[in-house]
mmCIF file with all atom_site columns, C-alpha atoms in Angstrom:
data_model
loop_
_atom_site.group_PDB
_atom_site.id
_atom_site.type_symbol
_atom_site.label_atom_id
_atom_site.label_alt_id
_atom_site.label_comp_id
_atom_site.label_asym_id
_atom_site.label_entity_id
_atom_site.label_seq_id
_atom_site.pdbx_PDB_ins_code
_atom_site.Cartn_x
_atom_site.Cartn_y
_atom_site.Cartn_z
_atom_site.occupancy
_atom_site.B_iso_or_equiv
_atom_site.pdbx_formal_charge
_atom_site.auth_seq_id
_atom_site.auth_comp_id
_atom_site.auth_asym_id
_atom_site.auth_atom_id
_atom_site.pdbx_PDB_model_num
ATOM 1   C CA . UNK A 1 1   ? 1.093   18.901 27.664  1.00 95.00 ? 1   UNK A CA 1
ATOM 2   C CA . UNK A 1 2   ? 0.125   18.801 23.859  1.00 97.00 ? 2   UNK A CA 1
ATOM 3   C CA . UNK A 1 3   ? -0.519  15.366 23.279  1.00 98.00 ? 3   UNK A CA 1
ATOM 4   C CA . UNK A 1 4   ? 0.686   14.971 19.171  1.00 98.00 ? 4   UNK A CA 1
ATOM 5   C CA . UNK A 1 5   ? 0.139   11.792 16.965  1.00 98.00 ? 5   UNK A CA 1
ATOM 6   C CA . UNK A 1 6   ? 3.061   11.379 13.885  1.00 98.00 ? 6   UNK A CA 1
ATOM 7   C CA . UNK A 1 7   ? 1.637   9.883  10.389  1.00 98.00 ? 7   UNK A CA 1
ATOM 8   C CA . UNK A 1 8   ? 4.246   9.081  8.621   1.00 97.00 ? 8   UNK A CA 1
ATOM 9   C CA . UNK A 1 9   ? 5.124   6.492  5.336   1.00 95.00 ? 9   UNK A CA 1
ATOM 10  C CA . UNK A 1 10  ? 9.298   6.203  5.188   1.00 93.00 ? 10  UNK A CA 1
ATOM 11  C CA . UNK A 1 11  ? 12.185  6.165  6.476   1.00 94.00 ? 11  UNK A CA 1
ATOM 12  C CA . UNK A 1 12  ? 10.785  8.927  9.094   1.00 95.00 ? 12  UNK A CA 1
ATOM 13  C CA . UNK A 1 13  ? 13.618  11.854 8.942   1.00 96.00 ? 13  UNK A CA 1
ATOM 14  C CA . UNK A 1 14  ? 11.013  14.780 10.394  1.00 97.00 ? 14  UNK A CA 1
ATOM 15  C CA . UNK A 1 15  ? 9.791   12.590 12.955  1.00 98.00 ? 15  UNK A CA 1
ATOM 16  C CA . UNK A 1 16  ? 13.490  12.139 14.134  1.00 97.00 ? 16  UNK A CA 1
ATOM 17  C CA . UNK A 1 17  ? 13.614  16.114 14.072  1.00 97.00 ? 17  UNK A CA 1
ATOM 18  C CA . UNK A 1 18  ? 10.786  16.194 16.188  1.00 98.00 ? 18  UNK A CA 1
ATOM 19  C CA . UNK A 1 19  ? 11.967  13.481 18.852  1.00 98.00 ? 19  UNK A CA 1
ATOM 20  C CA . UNK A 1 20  ? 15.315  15.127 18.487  1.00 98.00 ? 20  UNK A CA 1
ATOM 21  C CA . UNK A 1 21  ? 13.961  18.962 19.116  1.00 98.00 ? 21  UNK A CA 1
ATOM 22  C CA . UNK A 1 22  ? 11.640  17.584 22.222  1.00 98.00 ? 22  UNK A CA 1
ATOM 23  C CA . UNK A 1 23  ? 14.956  16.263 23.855  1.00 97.00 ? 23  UNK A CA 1
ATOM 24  C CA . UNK A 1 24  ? 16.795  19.150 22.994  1.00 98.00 ? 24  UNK A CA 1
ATOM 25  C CA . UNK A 1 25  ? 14.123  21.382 24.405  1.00 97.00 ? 25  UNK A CA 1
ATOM 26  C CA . UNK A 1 26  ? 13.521  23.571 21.338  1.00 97.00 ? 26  UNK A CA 1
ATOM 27  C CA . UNK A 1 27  ? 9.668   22.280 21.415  1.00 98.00 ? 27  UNK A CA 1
ATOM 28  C CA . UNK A 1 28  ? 8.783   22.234 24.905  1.00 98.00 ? 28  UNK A CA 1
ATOM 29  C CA . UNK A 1 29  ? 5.228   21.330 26.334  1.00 98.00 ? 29  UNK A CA 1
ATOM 30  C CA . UNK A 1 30  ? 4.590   18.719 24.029  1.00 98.00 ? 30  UNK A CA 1
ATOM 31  C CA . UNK A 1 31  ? 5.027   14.561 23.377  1.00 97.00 ? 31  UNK A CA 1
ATOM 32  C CA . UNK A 1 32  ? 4.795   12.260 21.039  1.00 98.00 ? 32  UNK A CA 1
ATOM 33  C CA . UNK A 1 33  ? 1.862   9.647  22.008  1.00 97.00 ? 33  UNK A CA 1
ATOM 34  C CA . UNK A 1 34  ? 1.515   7.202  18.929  1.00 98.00 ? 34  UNK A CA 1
ATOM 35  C CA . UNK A 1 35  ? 3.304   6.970  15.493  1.00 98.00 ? 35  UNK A CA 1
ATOM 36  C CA . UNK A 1 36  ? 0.990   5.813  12.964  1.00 98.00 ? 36  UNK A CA 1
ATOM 37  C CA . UNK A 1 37  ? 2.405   4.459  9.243   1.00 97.00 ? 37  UNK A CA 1
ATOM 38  C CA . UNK A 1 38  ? 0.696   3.057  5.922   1.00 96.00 ? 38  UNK A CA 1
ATOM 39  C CA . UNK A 1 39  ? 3.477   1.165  5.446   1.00 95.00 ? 39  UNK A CA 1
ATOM 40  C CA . UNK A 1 40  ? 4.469   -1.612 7.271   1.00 95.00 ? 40  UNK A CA 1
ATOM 41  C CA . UNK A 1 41  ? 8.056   -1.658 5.865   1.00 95.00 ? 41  UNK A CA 1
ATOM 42  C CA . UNK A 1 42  ? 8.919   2.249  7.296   1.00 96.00 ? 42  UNK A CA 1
ATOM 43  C CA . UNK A 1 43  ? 11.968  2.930  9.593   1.00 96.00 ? 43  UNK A CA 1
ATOM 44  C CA . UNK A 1 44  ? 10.067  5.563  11.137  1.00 97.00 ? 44  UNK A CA 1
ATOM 45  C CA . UNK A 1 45  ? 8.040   2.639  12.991  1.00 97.00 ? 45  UNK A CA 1
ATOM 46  C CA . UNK A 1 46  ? 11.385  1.849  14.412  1.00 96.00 ? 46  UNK A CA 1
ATOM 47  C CA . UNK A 1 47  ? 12.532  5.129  15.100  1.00 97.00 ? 47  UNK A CA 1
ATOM 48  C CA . UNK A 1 48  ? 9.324   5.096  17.035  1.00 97.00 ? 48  UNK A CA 1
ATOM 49  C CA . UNK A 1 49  ? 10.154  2.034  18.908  1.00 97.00 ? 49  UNK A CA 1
ATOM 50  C CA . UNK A 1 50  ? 13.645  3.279  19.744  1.00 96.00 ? 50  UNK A CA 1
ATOM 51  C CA . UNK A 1 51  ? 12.254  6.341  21.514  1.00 96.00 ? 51  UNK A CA 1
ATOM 52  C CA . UNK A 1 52  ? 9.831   4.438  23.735  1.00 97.00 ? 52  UNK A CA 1
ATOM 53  C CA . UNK A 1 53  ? 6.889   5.610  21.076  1.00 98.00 ? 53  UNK A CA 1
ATOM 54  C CA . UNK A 1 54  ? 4.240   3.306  20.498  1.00 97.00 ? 54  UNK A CA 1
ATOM 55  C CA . UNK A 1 55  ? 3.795   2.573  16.802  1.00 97.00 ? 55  UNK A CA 1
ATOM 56  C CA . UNK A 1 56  ? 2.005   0.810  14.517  1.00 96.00 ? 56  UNK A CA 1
ATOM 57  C CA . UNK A 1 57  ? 0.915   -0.106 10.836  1.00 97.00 ? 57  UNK A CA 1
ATOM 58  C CA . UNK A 1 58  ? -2.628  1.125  9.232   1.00 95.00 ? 58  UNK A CA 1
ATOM 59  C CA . UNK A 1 59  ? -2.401  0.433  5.709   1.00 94.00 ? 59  UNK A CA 1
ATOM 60  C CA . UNK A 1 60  ? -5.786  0.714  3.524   1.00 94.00 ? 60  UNK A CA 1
ATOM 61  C CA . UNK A 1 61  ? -4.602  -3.014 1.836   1.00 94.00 ? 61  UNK A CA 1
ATOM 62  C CA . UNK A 1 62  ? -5.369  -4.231 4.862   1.00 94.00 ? 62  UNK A CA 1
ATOM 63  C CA . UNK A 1 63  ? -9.352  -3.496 4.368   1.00 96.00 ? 63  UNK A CA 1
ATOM 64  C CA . UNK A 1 64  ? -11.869 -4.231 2.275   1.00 97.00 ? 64  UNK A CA 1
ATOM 65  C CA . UNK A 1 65  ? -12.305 -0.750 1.025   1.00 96.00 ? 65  UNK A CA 1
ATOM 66  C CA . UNK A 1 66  ? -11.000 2.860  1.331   1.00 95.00 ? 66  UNK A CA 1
ATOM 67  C CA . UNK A 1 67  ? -14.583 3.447  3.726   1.00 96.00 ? 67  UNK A CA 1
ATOM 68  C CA . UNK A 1 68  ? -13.567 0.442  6.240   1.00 97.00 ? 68  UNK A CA 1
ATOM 69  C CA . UNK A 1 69  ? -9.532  2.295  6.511   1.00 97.00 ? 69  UNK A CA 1
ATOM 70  C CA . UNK A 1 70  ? -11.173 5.761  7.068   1.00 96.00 ? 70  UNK A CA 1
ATOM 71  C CA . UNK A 1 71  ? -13.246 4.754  9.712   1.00 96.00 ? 71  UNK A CA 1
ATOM 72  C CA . UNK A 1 72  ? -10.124 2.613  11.779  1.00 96.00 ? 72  UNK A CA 1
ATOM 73  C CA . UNK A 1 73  ? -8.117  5.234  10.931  1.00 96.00 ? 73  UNK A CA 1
ATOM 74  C CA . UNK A 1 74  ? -10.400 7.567  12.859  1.00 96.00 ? 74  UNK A CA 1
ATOM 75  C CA . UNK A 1 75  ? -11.226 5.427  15.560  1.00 96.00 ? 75  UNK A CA 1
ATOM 76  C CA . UNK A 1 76  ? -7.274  4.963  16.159  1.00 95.00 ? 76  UNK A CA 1
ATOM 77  C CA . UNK A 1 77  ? -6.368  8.504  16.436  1.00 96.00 ? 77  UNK A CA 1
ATOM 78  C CA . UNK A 1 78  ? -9.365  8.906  18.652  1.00 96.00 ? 78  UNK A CA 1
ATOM 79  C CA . UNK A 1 79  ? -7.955  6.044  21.112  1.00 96.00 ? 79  UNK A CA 1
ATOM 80  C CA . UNK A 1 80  ? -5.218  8.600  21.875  1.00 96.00 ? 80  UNK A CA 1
ATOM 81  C CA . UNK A 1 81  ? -7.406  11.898 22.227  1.00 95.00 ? 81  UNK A CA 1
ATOM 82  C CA . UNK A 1 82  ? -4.348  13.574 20.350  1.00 97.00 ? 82  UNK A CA 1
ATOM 83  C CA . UNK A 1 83  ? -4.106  17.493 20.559  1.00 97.00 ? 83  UNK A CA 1
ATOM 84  C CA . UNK A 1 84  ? -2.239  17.750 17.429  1.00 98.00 ? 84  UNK A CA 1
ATOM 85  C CA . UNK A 1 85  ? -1.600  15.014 14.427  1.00 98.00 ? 85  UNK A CA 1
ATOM 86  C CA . UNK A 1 86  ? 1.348   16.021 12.137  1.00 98.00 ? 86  UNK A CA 1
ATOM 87  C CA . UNK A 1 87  ? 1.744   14.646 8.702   1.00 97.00 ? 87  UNK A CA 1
ATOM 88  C CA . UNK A 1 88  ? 5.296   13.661 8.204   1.00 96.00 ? 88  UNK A CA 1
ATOM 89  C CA . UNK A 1 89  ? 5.438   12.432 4.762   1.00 91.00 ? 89  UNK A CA 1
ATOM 90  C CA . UNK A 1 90  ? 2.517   10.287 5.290   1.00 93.00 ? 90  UNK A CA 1
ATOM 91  C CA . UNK A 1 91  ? 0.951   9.752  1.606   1.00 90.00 ? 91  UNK A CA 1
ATOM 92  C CA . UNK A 1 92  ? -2.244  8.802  2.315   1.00 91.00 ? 92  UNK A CA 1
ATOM 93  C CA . UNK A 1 93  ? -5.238  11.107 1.597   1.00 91.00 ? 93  UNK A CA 1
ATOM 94  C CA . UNK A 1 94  ? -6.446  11.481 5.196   1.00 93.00 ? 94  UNK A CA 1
ATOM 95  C CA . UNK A 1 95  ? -10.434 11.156 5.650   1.00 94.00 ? 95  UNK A CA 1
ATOM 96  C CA . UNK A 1 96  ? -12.518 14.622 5.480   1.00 95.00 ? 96  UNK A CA 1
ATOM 97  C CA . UNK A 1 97  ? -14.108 13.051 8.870   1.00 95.00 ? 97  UNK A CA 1
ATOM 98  C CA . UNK A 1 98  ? -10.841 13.235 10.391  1.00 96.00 ? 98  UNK A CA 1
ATOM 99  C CA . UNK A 1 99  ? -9.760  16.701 8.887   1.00 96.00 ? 99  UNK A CA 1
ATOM 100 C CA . UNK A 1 100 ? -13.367 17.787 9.986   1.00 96.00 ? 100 UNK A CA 1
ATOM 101 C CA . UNK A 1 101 ? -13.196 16.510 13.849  1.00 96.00 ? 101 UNK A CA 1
ATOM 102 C CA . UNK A 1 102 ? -9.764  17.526 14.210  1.00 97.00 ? 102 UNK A CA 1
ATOM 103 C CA . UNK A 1 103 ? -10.357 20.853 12.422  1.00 95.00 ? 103 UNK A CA 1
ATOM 104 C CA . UNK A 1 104 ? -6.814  23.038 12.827  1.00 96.00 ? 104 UNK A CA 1
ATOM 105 C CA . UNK A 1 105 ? -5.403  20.457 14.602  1.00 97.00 ? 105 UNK A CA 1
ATOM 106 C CA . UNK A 1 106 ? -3.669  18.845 12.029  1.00 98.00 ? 106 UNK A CA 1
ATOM 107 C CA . UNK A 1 107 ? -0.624  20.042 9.988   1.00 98.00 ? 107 UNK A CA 1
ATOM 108 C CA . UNK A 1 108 ? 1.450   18.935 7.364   1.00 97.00 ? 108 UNK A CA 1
ATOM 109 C CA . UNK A 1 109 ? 5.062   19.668 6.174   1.00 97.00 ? 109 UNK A CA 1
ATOM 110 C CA . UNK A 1 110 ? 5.055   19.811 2.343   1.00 97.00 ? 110 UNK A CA 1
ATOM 111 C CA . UNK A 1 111 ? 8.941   20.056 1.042   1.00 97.00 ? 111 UNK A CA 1
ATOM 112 C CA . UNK A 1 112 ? 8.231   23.422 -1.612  1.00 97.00 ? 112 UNK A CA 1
ATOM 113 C CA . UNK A 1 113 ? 7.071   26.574 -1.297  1.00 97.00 ? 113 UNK A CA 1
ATOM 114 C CA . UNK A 1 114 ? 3.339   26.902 -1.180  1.00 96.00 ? 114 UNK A CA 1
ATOM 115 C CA . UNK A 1 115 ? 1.450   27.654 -3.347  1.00 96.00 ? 115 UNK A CA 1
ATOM 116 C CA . UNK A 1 116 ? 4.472   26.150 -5.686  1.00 96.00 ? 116 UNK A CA 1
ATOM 117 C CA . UNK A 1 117 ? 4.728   22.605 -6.552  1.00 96.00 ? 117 UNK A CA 1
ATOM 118 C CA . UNK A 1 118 ? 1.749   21.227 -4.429  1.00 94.00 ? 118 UNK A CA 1
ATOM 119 C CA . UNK A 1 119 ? -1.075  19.670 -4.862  1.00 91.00 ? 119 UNK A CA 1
ATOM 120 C CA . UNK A 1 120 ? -2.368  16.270 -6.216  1.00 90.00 ? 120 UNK A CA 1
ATOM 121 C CA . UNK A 1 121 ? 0.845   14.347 -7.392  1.00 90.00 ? 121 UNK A CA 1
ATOM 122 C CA . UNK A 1 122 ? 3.609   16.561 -6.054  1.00 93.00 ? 122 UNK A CA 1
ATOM 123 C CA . UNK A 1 123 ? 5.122   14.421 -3.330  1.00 91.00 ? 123 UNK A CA 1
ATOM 124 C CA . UNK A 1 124 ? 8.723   13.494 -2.154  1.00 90.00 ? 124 UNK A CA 1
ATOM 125 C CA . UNK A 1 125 ? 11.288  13.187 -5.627  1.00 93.00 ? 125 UNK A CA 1
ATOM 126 C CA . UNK A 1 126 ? 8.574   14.856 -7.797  1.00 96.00 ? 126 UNK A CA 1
ATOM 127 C CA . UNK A 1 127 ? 8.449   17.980 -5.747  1.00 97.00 ? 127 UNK A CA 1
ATOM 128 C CA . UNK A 1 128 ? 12.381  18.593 -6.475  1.00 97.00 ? 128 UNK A CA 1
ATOM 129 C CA . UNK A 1 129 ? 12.322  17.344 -9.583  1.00 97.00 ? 129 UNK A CA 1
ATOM 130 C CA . UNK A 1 130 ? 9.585   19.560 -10.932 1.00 97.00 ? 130 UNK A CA 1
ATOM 131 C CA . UNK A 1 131 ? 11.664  22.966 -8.925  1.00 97.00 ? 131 UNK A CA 1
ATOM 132 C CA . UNK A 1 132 ? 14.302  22.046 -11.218 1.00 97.00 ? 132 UNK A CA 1
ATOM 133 C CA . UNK A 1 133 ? 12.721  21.067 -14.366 1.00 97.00 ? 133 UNK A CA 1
ATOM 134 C CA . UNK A 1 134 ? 10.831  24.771 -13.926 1.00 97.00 ? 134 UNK A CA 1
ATOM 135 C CA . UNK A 1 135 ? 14.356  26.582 -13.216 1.00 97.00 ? 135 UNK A CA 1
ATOM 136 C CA . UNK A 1 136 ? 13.412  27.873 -9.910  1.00 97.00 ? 136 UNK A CA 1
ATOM 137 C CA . UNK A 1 137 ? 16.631  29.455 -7.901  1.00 97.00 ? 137 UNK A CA 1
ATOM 138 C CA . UNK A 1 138 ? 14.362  29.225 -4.665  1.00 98.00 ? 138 UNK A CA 1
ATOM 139 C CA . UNK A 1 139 ? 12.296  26.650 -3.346  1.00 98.00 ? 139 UNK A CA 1
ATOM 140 C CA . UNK A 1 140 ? 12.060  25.539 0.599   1.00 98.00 ? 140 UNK A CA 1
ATOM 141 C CA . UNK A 1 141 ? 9.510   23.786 2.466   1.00 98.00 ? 141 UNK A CA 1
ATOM 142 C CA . UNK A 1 142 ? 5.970   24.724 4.457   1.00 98.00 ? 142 UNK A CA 1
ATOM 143 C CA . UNK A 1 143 ? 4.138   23.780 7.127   1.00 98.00 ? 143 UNK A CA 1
ATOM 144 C CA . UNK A 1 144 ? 0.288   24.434 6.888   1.00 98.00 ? 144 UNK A CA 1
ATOM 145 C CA . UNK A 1 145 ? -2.876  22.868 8.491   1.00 98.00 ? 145 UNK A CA 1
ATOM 146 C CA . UNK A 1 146 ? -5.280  20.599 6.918   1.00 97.00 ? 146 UNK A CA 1
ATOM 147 C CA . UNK A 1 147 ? -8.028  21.010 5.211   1.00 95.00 ? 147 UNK A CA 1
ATOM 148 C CA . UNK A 1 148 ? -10.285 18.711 2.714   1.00 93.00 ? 148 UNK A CA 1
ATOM 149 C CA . UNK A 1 149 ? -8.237  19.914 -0.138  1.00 92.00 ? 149 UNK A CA 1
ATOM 150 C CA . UNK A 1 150 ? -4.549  18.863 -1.293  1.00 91.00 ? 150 UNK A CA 1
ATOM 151 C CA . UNK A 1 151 ? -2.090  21.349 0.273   1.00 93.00 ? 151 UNK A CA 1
ATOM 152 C CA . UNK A 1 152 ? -4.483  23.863 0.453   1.00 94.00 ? 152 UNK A CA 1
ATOM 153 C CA . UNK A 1 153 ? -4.976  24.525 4.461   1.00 96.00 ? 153 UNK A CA 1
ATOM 154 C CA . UNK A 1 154 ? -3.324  27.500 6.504   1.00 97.00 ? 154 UNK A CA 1
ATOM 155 C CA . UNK A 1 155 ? 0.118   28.352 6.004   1.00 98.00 ? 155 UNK A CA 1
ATOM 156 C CA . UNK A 1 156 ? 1.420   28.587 9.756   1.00 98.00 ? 156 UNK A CA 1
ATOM 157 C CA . UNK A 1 157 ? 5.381   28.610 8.209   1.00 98.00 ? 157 UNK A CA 1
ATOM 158 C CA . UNK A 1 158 ? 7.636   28.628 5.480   1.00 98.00 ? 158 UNK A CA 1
ATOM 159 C CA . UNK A 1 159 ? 11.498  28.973 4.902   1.00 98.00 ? 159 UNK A CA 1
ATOM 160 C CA . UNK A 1 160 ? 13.224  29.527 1.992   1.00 98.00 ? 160 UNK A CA 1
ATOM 161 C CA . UNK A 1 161 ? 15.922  27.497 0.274   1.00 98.00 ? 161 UNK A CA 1
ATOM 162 C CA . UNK A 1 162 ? 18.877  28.453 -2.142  1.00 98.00 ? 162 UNK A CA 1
ATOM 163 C CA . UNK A 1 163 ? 18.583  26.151 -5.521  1.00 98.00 ? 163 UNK A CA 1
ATOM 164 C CA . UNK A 1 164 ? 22.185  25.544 -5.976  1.00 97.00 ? 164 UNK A CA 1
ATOM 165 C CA . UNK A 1 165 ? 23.975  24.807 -9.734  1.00 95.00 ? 165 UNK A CA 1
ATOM 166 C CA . UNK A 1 166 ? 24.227  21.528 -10.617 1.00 96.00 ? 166 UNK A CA 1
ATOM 167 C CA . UNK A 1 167 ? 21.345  20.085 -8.183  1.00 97.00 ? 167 UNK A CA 1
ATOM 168 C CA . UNK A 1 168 ? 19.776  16.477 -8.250  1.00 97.00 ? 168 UNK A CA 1
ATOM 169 C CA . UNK A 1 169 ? 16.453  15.991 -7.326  1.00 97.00 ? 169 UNK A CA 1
ATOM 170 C CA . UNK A 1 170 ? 18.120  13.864 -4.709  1.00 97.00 ? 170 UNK A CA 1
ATOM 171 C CA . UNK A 1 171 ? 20.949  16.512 -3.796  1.00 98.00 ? 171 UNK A CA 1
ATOM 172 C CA . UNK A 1 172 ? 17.920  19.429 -3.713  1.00 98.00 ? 172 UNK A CA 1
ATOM 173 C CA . UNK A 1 173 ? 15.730  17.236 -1.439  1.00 97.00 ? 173 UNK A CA 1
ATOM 174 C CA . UNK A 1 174 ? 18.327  16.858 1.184   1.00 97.00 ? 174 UNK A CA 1
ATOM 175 C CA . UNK A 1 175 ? 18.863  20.327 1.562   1.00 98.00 ? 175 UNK A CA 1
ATOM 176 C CA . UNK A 1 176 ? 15.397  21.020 1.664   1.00 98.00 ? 176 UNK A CA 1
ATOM 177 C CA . UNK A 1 177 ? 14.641  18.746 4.652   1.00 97.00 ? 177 UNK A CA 1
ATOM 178 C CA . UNK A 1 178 ? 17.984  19.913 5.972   1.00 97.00 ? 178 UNK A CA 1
ATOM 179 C CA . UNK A 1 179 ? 17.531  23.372 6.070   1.00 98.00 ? 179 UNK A CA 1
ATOM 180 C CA . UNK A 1 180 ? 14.109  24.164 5.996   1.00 98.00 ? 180 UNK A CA 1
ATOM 181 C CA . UNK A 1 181 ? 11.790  20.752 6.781   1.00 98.00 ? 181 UNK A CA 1
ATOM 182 C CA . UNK A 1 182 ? 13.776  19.816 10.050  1.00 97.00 ? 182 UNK A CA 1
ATOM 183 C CA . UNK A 1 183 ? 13.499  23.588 11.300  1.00 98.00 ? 183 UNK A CA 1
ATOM 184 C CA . UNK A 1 184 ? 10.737  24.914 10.857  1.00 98.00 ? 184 UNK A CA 1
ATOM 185 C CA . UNK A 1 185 ? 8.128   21.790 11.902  1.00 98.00 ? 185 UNK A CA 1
ATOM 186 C CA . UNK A 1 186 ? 9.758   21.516 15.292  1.00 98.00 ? 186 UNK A CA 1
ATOM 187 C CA . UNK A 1 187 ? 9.190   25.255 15.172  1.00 98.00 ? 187 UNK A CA 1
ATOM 188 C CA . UNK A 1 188 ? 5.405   25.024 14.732  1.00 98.00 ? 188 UNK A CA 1
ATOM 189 C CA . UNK A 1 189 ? 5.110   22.205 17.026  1.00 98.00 ? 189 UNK A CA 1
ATOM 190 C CA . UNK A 1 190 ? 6.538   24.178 19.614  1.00 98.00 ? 190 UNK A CA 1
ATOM 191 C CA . UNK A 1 191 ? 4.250   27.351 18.809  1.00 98.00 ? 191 UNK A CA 1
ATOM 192 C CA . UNK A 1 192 ? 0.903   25.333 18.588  1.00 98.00 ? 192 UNK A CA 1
ATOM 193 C CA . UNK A 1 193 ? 2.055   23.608 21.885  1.00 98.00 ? 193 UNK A CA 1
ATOM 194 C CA . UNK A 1 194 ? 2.894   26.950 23.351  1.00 97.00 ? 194 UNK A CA 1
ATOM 195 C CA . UNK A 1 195 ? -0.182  29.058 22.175  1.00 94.00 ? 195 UNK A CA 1
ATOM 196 C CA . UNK A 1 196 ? 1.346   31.022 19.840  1.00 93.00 ? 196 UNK A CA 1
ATOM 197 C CA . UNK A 1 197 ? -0.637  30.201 16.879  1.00 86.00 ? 197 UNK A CA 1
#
C-alpha cells in the first residue's frame, strides 16, 4: 500500500479528486496518511478531517527562519515514512533536502502545459491569466516530479485543454482543474502506486 502525504495551501479541490478517485477505485493500492498545509486558514485541512485524514498546519511564520521550517518540515514528512508526497497547490518552495531524500517520490500538478507558463511566479490566477494574455487556444495541466528547480522535474503526464472564446482567468481555471487537473493526478497516483512508472 503506497503510503502518500498531500501538501496543499487552499481550498484543496485535487486533494478532493484524490480522496474521491481512492473511494471510487480509479487509484487503487494507495492512501492518504497526512495532509500537510502552509496555511492555517485552508479548507483542504478540513476536507482532510472529513475523510478521517490527519492534518495539520506548517507555516514558515511560525519559525524563526526559512532554515528552522525546512528542517520541521522534513522531520514531519519523515514521521509518516510516506512513499509518495504530492504537491496540490501547495506554494511553498519545498527544501532541496526534502526533494533530495525523497528523490522521484514527489510530484506536483502545475495547471499549464509544461514547459508553458511555469516557473518562478506562475501559480494559480497568473497561470490562466498569462494563457490568455499570450492568445494560446490550448493550454491544460501536468503532472511532473520534483526536482531542485521550479517546474522543472519529470513530466510523468499531461492533458490538453480547449481555450474557449470569451474566457476569464477564473472561467479558464475551472476548466483546467476540471478537465485535466482532477484526471490526470489521480491517474499518476494510481500508476506510481501500481508500478507503472
Amino acid at each position: 500500500m503506497l503510503r502518500v502525504g498531500v501538501m496543499v495551501s487552499g481550498g484543496g479541490t485535487n486533494l478532493q479528486a484524490i480522496l474521491d478517485a481512492i473511494d471510487a477505485g480509479t487509484i487503487t493500492n494507495a492512501r492518504v496518511e497526512i495532509v500537510i498545509s502552509n496555511n492555517p486558514g485552508a479548507y483542504a485541512l478540513e476536507r482532510a478531517r472529513r475523510h478521517g485524514i490527519e492534518a495539520l498546519c506548517l507555516s514558515p511564520k511560525d519559525f524563526p527562519d526559512r532554515a528552522a521550517f525546512n528542517r520541521a518540515l522534513v522531520a514531519k514528512v519523515d514521521e509518516y515514512e510516506l512513499d509518495l508526497i504530492v504537491l496540490a497547490g501547495f506554494l511553498v518552495r519545498i527544501p532541496d533536502e526534502l526533494v533530495e531524500k525523497y528523490e522521484r517520490r514527489i510530484i506536483n500538478i502545475h495547471p499549464s502545459l509544461i514547459p508553458s507558463f511555469c516557473g518562478v511566479g506562475f501559480y494559480g490566477l497568473k497561470v490562466h491569466e498569462a494563457a490568455l494574455a499570450r492568445g494560446v487556444k490550448v493550454t491544460g495541466a501536468t503532472v511532473h516530479f520534483v526536482d531542485n528547480g521550479m517546474d522543472t522535474g519529470p513530466i510523468l503526464l499531461q492533458k490538453a485543454v480547449e481555450v474557449c472564446e470569451g474566457d476569464t482567468p477564473e472561467i479558464l481555471q475551472r476548466r483546467v482543474m476540471e478537465q485535466a487537473e482532477w484526471v490526470i493526478l489521480p491517474q499518476a497516483i494510481d500508476r506510481i502506486a501500481n508500478g507503472r512508472v
